[in-house]
CSV table of C-alpha atoms in Angstrom, one decimal:
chain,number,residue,atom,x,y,z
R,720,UNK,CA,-18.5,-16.8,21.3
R,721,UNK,CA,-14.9,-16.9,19.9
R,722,UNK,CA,-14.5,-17.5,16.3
R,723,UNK,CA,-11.1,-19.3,16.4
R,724,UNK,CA,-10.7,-20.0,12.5
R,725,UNK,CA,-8.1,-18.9,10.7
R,726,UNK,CA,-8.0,-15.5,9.2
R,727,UNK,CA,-8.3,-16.7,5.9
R,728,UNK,CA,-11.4,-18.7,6.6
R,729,UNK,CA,-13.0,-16.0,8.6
R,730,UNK,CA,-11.9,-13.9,5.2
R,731,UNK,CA,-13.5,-16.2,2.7
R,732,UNK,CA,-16.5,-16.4,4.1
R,733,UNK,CA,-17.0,-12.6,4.9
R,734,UNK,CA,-16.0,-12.0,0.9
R,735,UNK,CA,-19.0,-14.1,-0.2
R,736,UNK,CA,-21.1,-12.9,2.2
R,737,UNK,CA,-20.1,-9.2,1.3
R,738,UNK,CA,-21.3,-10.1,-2.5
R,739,UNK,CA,-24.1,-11.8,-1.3
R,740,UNK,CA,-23.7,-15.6,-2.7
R,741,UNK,CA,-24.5,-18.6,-1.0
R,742,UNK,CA,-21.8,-21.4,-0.9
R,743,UNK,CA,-23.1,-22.7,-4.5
R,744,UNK,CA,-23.2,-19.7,-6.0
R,745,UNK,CA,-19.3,-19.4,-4.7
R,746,UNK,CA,-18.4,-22.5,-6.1
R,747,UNK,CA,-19.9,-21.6,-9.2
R,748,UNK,CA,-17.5,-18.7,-9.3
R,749,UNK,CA,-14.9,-21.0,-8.5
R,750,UNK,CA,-15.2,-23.1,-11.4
R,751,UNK,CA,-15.2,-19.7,-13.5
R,752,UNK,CA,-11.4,-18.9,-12.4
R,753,UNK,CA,-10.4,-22.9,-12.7
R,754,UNK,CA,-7.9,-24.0,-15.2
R,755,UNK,CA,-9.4,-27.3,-15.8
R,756,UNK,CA,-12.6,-29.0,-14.5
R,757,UNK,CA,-13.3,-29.5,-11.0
R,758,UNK,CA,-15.6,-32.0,-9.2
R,759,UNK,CA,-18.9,-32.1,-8.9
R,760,UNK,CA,-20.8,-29.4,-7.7
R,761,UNK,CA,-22.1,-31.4,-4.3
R,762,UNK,CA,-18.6,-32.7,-4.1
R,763,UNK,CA,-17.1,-29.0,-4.3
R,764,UNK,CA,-19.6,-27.4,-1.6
R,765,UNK,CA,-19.0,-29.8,0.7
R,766,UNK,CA,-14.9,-28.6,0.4
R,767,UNK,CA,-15.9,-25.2,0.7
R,768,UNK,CA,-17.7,-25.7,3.7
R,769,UNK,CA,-14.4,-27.3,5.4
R,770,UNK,CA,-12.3,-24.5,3.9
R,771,UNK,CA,-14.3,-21.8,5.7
R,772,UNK,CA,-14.3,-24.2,8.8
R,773,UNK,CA,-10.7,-23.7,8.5
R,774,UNK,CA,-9.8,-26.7,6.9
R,775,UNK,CA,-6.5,-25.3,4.4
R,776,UNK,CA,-7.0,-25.7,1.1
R,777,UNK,CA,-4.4,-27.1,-1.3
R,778,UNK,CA,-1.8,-25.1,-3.0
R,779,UNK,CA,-3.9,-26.2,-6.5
R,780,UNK,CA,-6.9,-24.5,-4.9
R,781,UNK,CA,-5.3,-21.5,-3.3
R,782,UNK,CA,-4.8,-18.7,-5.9
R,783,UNK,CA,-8.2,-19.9,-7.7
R,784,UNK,CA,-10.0,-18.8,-4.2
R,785,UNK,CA,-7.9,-15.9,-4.4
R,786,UNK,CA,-9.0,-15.0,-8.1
R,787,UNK,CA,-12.8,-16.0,-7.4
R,788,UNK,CA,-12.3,-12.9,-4.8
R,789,UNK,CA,-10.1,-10.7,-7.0
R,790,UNK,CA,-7.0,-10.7,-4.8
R,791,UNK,CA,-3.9,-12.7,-5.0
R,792,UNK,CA,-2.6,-15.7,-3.0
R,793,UNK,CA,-0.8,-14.6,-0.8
R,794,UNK,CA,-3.6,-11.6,0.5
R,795,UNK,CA,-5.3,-14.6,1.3
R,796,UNK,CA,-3.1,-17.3,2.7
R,797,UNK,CA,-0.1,-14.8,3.7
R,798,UNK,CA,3.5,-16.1,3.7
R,799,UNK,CA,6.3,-15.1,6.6
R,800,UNK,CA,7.9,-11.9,5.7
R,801,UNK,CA,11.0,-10.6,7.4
R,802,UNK,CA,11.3,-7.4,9.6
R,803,UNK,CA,15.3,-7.0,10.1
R,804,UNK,CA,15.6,-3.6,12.4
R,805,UNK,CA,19.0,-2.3,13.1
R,806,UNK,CA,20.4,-5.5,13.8
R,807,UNK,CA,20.3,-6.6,10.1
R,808,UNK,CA,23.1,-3.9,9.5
R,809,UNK,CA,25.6,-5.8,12.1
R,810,UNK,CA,24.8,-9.0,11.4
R,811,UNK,CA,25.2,-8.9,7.5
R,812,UNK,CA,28.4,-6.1,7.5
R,813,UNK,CA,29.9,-6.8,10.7
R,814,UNK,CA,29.5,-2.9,10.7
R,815,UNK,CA,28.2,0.0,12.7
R,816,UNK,CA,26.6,3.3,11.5
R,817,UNK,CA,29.6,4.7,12.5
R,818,UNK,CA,31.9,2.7,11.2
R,819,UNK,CA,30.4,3.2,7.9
R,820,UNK,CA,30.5,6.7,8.2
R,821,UNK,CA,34.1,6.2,8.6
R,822,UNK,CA,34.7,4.0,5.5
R,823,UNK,CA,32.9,6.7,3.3
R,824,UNK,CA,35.5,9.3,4.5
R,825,UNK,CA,38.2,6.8,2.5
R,826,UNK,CA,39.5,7.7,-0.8
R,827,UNK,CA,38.1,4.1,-2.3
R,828,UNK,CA,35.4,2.0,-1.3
R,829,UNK,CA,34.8,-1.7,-0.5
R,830,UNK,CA,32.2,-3.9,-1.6
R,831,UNK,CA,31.9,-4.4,2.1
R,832,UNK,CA,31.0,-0.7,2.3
R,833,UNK,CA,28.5,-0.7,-0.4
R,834,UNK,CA,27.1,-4.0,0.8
R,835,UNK,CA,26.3,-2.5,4.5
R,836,UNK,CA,24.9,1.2,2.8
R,837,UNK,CA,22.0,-1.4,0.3
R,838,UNK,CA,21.2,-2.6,4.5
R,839,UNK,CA,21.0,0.7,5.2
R,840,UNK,CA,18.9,2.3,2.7
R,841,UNK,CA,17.0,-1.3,3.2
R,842,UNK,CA,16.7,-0.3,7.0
R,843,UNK,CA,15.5,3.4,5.8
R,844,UNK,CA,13.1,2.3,3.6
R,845,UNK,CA,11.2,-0.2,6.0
R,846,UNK,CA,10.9,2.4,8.3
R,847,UNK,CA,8.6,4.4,6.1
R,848,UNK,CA,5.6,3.5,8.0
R,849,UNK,CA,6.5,3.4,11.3
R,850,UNK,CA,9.3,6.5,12.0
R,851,UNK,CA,7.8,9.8,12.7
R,852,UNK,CA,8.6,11.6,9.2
R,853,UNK,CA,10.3,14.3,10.6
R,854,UNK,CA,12.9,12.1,12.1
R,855,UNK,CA,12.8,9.9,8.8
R,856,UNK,CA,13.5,12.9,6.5
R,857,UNK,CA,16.6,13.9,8.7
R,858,UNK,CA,18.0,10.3,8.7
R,859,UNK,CA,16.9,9.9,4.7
R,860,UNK,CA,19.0,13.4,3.4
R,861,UNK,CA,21.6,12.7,6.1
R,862,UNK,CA,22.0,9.0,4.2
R,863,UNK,CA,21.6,10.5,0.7
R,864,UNK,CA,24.6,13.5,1.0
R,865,UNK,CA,26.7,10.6,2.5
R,866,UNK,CA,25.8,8.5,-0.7
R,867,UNK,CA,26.1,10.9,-3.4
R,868,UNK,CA,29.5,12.5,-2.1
R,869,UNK,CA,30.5,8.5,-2.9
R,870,UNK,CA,30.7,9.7,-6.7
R,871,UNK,CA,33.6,11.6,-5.9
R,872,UNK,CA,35.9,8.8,-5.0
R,873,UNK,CA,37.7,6.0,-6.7
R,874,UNK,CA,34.9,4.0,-8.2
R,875,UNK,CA,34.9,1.2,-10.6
R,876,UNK,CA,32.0,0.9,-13.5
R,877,UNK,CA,30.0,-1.3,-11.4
R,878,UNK,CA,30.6,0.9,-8.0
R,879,UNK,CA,29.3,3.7,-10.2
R,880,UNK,CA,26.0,2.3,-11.2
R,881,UNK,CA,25.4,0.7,-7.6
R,882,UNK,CA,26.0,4.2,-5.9
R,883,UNK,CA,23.8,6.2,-8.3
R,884,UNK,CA,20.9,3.0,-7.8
R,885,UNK,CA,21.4,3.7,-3.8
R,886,UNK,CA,21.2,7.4,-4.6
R,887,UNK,CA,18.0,6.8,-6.6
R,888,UNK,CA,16.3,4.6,-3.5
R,889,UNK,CA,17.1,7.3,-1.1
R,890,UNK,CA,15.8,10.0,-3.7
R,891,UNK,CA,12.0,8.2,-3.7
R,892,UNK,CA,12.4,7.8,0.2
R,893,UNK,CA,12.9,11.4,1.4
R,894,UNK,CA,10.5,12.9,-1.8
R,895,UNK,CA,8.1,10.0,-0.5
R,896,UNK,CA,8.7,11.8,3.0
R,897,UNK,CA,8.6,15.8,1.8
R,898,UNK,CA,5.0,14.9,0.3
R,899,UNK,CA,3.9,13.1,3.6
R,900,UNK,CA,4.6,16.4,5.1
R,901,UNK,CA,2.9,18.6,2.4
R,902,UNK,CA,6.0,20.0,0.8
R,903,UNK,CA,4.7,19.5,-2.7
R,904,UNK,CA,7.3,21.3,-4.3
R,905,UNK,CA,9.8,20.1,-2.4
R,906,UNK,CA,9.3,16.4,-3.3
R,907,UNK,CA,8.4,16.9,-7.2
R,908,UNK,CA,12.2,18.3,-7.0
R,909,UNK,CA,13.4,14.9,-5.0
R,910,UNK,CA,10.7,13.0,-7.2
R,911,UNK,CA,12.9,14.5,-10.6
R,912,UNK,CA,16.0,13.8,-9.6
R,913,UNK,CA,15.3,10.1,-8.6
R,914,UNK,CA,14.2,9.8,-12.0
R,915,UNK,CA,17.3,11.5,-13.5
R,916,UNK,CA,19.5,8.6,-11.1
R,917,UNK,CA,17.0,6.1,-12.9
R,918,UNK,CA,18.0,7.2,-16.1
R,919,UNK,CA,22.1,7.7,-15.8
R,920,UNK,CA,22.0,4.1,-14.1
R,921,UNK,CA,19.5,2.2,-16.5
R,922,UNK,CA,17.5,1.3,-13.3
R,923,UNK,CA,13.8,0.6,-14.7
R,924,UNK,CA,12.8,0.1,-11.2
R,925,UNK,CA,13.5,3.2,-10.0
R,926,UNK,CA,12.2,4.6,-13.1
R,927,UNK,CA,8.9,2.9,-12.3
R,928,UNK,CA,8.7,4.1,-8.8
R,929,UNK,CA,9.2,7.8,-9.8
R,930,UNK,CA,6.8,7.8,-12.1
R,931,UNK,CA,4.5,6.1,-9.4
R,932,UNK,CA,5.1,9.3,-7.0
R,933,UNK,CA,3.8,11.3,-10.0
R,934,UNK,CA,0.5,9.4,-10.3
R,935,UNK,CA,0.3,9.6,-6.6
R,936,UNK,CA,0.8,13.5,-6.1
R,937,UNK,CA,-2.1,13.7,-9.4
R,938,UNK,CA,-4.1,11.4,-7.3
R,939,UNK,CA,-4.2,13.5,-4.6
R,940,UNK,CA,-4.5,16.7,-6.3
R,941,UNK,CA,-7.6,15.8,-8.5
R,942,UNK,CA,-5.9,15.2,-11.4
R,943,UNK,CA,-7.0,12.1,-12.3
R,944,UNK,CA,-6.0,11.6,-16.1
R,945,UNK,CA,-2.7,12.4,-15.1
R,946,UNK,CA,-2.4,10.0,-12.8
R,947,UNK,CA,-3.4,7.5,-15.9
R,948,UNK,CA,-0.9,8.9,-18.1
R,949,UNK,CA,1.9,8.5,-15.2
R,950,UNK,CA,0.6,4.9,-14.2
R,951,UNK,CA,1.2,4.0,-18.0
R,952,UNK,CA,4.0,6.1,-18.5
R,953,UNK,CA,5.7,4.0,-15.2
R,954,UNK,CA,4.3,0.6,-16.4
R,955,UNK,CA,6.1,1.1,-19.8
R,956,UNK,CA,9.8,1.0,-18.5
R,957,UNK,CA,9.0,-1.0,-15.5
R,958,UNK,CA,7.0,-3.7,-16.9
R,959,UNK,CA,8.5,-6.9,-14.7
R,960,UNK,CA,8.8,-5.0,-11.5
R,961,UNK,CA,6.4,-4.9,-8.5
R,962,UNK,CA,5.7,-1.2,-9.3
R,963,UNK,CA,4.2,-1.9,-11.9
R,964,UNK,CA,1.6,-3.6,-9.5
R,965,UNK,CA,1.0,-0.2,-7.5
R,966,UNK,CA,1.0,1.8,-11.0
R,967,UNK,CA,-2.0,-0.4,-11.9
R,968,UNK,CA,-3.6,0.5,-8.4
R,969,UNK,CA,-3.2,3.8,-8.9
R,970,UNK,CA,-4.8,3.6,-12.2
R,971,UNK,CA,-7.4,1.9,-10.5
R,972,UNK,CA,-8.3,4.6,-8.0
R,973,UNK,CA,-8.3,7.0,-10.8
R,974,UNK,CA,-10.9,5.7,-12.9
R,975,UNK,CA,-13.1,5.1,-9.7
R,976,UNK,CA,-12.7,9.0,-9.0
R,977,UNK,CA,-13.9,9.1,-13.2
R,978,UNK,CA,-16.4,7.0,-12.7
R,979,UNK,CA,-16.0,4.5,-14.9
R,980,UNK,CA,-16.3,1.3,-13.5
R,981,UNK,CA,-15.4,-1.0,-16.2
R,982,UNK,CA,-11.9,0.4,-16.5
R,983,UNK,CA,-11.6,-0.2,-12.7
R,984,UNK,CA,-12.4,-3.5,-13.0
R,985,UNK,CA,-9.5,-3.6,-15.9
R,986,UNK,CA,-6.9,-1.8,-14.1
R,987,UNK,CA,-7.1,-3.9,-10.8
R,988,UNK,CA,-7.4,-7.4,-12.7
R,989,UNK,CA,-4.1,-6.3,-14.8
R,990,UNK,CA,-2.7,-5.5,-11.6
R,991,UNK,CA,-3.7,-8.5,-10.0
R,992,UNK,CA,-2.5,-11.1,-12.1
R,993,UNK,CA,1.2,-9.0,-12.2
R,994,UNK,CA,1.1,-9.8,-8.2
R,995,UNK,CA,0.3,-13.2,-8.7
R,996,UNK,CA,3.1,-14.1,-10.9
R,997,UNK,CA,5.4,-12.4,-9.1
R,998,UNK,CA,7.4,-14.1,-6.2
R,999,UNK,CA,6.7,-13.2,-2.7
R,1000,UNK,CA,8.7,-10.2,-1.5
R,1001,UNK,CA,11.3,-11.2,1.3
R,1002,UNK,CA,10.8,-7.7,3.4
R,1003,UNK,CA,7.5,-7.1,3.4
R,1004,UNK,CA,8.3,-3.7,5.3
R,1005,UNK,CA,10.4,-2.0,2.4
R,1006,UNK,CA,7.6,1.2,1.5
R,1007,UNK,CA,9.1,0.1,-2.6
R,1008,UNK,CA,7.8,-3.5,-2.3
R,1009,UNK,CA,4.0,-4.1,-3.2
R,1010,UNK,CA,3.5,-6.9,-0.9
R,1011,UNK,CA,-0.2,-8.7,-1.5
R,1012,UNK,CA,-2.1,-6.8,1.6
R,1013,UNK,CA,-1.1,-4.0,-0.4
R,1014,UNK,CA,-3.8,-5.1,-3.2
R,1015,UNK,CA,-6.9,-5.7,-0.9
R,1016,UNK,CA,-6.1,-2.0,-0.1
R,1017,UNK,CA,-6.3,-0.3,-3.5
R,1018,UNK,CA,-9.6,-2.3,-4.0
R,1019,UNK,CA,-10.6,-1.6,-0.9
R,1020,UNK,CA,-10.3,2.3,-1.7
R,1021,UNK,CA,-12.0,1.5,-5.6
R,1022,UNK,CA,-14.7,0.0,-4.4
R,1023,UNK,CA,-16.1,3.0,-1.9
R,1024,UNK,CA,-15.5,5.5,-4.4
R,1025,UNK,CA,-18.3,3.3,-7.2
R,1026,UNK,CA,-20.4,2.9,-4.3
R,1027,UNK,CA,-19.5,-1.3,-3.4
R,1028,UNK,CA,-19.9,-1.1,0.6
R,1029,UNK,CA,-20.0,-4.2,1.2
R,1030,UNK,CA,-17.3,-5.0,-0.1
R,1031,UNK,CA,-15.1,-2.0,0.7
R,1032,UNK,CA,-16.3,-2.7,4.3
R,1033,UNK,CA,-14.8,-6.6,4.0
R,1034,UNK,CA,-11.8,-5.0,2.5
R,1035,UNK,CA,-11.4,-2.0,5.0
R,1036,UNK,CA,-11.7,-4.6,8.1
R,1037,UNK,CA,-8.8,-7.0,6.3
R,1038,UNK,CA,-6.6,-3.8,5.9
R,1039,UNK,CA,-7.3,-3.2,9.8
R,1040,UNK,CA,-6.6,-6.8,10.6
R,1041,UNK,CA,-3.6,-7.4,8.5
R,1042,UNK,CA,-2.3,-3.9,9.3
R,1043,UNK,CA,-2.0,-4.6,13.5
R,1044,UNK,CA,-0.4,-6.8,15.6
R,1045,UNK,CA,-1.6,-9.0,18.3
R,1046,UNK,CA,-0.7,-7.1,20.7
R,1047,UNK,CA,-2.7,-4.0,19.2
R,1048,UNK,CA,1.0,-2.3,17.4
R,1049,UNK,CA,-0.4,-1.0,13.9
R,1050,UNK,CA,2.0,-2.0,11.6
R,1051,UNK,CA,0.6,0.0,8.6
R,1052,UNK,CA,-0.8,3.2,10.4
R,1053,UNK,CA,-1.2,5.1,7.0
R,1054,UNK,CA,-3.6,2.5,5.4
R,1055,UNK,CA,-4.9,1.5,8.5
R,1056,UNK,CA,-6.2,5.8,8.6
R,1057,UNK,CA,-7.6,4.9,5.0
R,1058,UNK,CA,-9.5,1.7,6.1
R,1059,UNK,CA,-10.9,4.0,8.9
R,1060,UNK,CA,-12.2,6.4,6.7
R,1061,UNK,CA,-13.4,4.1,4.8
R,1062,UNK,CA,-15.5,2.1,7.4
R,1063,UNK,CA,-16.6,5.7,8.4
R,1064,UNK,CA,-18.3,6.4,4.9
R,1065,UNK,CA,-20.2,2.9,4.4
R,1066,UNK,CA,-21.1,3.8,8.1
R,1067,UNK,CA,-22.8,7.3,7.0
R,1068,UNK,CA,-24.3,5.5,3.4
R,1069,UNK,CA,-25.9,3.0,5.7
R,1070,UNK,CA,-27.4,5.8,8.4
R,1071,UNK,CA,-25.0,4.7,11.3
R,1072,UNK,CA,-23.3,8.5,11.8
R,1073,UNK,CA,-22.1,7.4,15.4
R,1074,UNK,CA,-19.9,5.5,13.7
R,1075,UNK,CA,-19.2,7.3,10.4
R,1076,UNK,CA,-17.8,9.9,13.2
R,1077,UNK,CA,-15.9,7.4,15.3
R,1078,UNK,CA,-14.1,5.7,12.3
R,1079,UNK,CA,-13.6,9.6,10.8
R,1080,UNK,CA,-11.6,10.7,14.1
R,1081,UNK,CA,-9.6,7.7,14.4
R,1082,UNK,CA,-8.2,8.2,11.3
R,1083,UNK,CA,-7.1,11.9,12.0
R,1084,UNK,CA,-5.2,10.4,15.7
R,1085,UNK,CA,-2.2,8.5,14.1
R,1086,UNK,CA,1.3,9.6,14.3
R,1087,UNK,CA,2.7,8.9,11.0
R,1088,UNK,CA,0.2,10.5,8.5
R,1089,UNK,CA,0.7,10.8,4.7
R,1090,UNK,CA,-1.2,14.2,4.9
R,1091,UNK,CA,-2.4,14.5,1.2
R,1092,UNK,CA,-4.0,10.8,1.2
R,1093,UNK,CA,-4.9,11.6,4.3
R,1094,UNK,CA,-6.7,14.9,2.9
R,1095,UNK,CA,-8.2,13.1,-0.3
R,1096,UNK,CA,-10.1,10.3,1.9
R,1097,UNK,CA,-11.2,12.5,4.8
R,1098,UNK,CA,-12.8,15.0,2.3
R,1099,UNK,CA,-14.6,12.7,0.8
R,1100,UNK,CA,-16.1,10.8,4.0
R,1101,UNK,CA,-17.0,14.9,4.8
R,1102,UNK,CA,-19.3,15.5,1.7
R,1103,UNK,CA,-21.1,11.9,2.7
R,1104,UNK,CA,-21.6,13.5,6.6
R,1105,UNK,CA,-22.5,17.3,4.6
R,1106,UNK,CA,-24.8,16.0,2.9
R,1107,UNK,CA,-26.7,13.3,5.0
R,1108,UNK,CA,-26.0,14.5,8.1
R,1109,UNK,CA,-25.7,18.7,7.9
R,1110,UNK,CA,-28.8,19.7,10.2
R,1111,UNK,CA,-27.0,16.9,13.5
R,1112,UNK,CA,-24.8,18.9,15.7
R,1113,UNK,CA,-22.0,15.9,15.7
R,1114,UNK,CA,-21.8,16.2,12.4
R,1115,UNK,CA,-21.4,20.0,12.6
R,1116,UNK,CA,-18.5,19.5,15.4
R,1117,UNK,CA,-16.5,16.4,12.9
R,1118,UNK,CA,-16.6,19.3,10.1
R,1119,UNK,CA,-15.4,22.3,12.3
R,1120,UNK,CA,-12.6,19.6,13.4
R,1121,UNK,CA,-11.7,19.2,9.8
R,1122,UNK,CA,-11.9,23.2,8.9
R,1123,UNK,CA,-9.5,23.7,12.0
R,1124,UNK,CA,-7.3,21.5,11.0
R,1125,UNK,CA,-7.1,22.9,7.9
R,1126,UNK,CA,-5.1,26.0,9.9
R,1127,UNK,CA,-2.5,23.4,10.9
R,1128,UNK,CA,-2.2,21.1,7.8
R,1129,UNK,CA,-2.6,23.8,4.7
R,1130,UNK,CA,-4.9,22.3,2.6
R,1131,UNK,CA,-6.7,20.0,4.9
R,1132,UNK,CA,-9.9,21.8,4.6
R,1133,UNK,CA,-12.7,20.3,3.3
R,1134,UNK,CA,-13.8,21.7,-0.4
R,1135,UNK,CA,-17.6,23.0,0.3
């Protein structure tokens, strides 16, 4: 039979099933997150039983659903976000690539020039997910030396600044890119001098982000009070931004690898109620906007490392279902690898290691891989098959895949 709800009704209802309440005890937790009183308790089931029948609730009611869940808004009820493509470039310049490649070669530059390089390293940006990151690297350094030799010109004070803030973007981009493809050192170089454009232009955004790669290469180097000490380090120059929503993620995920539940919860309700009060992001493509899907996925990886699997599972199968297309396109093939993995361990916890295996391959088939993530997750879905599952052949065979890839992707083996 076809369940035709809505998303979000399909969502709400699998969110309080994963914790296990019945429709009062959701409304309880409703009234928990309310700013004033709400009716009746008979009066308030009865909604909530035509909101998960798909009936939309009101924009009073919206972000309190969200809250009871621990997400934001618009996770839940998603707004229209933009993807642009090439065309964006044309229609908003009236330029080519190549004619502004030309325009750089001048001895002064227009604000017509500088408007149609901001599309570009847009354009460059949103293709984080989807380009194959050898190709994006090229295009990324290609679009950076074109941008830095700018400095050289005839530039006024405001020119100046823009330039070295377009330098900085591209800067996070291609180190974003080098550590996708395992060159560590190479993107803690990139990663340096981004923050060095930060600083020179007074850009806290750009500050915020670089420190954000820092917490991000501890995170997936074990090095997990680091990546606390980065995550506040970045929140403390970048408090108004949307980084400062991922810095708080990535805090998050640290403390889950520590153990310490209590300052997971913490981390992800500081960065929660950032997101909320932040307006929705017009490119929801950009890799250096935190757009609300983003959220349910730094939970979603939380709560499989303190053991929550029912939830993780509801959060894993959002990430999947917000992450694809109709048409079966993934939009989001790095998280949607992550979700994967993740449905793969609550799989093994739960004895199914048909599909632990399953979930654990098709992470390891995309494309476009952040390798180190990539590493972090898959290693940890291999202790749960090492040590449940060591004596199965299958299991045996999913191990030896991971070990030989380790001779293609240094680093990838699993730690024993």
């Amino acid at each position: 039979m076809v369940d035709d709800r809505p998303a979000w009704a399909r969502r709400i209802a699998a969110e309080r099933a994963a914790r296990d309440w019945s429709q009062r005890d959701a409304v309880r937790a409703l009234r928990a997150h309310a700013p004033t009183d709400l009716p009746a308790d008979e009066s308030m089931i009865r909604q909530w039983k035509r909101w998960e029948s798909g009936a939309v609730p009101s924009d009073f009611y919206q972000p309190i659903i969200a809250a009871t869940f621990g997400t934001v808004t618009h996770a839940l009820f998603p707004a229209p976000g933009r993807r642009d493509g090439d065309k964006e470039i044309l229609a908003a310049s009236g330029m080519e690539t190549l004619e502004i490649v030309s325009r750089l070669n001048r001895s002064d530059v227009d604000s017509a020039t500088l408007d149609a390089l901001r599309i570009t390293t847009d354009r460059l940006c949103s293709e984080y997910p989807f380009m194959p990151s050898g190709q994006l690297l090229i295009e990324g350094r290609q679009w950076l030396r074109r941008v830095v030799e700018l400095h050289s010109k005839s530039l006024t004070l405001a020119q100046h600044r823009e330039v070295l803030a377009l330098s900085g973007w591209l800067a996070l981009l291609v180190g974003c890119v080098e550590y996708d493809s395992g060159d560590r050192h190479a993107a803690e170089s990139t990663r340096r001098a981004a923050l060095s454009l930060a600083t020179e232009s007074d850009h806290a955004e750009i500050a915020g982000w670089a420190h954000e790669m820092r917490a991000w290469f501890a995170l997936t180097t074990g090095d997990y009070r680091g990546v606390i000490a980065a995550a506040q380090a970045g929140a403390d120059v970048a408090t108004h931004h949307g980084v400062a929503v991922q810095l708080a993620g990535q805090e998050a995920k640290a403390w889950a690898r520590l153990g310490d539940r209590r300052q997971v919860e913490v981390a992800l309700d500081k960065g929660r109620r950032l997101l909320e009060g932040m307006p929705h992001p017009e490119n929801l493509d950009n890799h250096f906007v935190v757009d609300p899907a983003k959220f349910d996925f730094y939970s979603m990886d939380c709560y499989r490392l303190v053991g929550e699997d029912k939830l993780a599972r509801t959060l894993a199968e959002e990430v999947l279902r917000s992450g694809t297309d109709f048409d079966g396109t993934e939009r989001a093939p790095m998280r949607n690898a992550e979700a994967r993995v993740t449905l793969g361990v609550t799989a093994a916890r739960e004895g199914d290691l048909d599909q632990a295996l399953i979930m654990g391959e098709r992470a390891l088939q995309g494309d476009r891989q952040s390798v180190p993530s990539l590493i972090m997750t898959s290693r940890e879905l291999a202790a749960e098959v090492r040590n449940r599952y060591s004596a199965e052949p299958a299991a045996q065979d999913y191990l030896a895949h991971l070990r030989a890839l380790g001779e293609e992707k240094p680093g990838f083996l699993p730690s024993r």
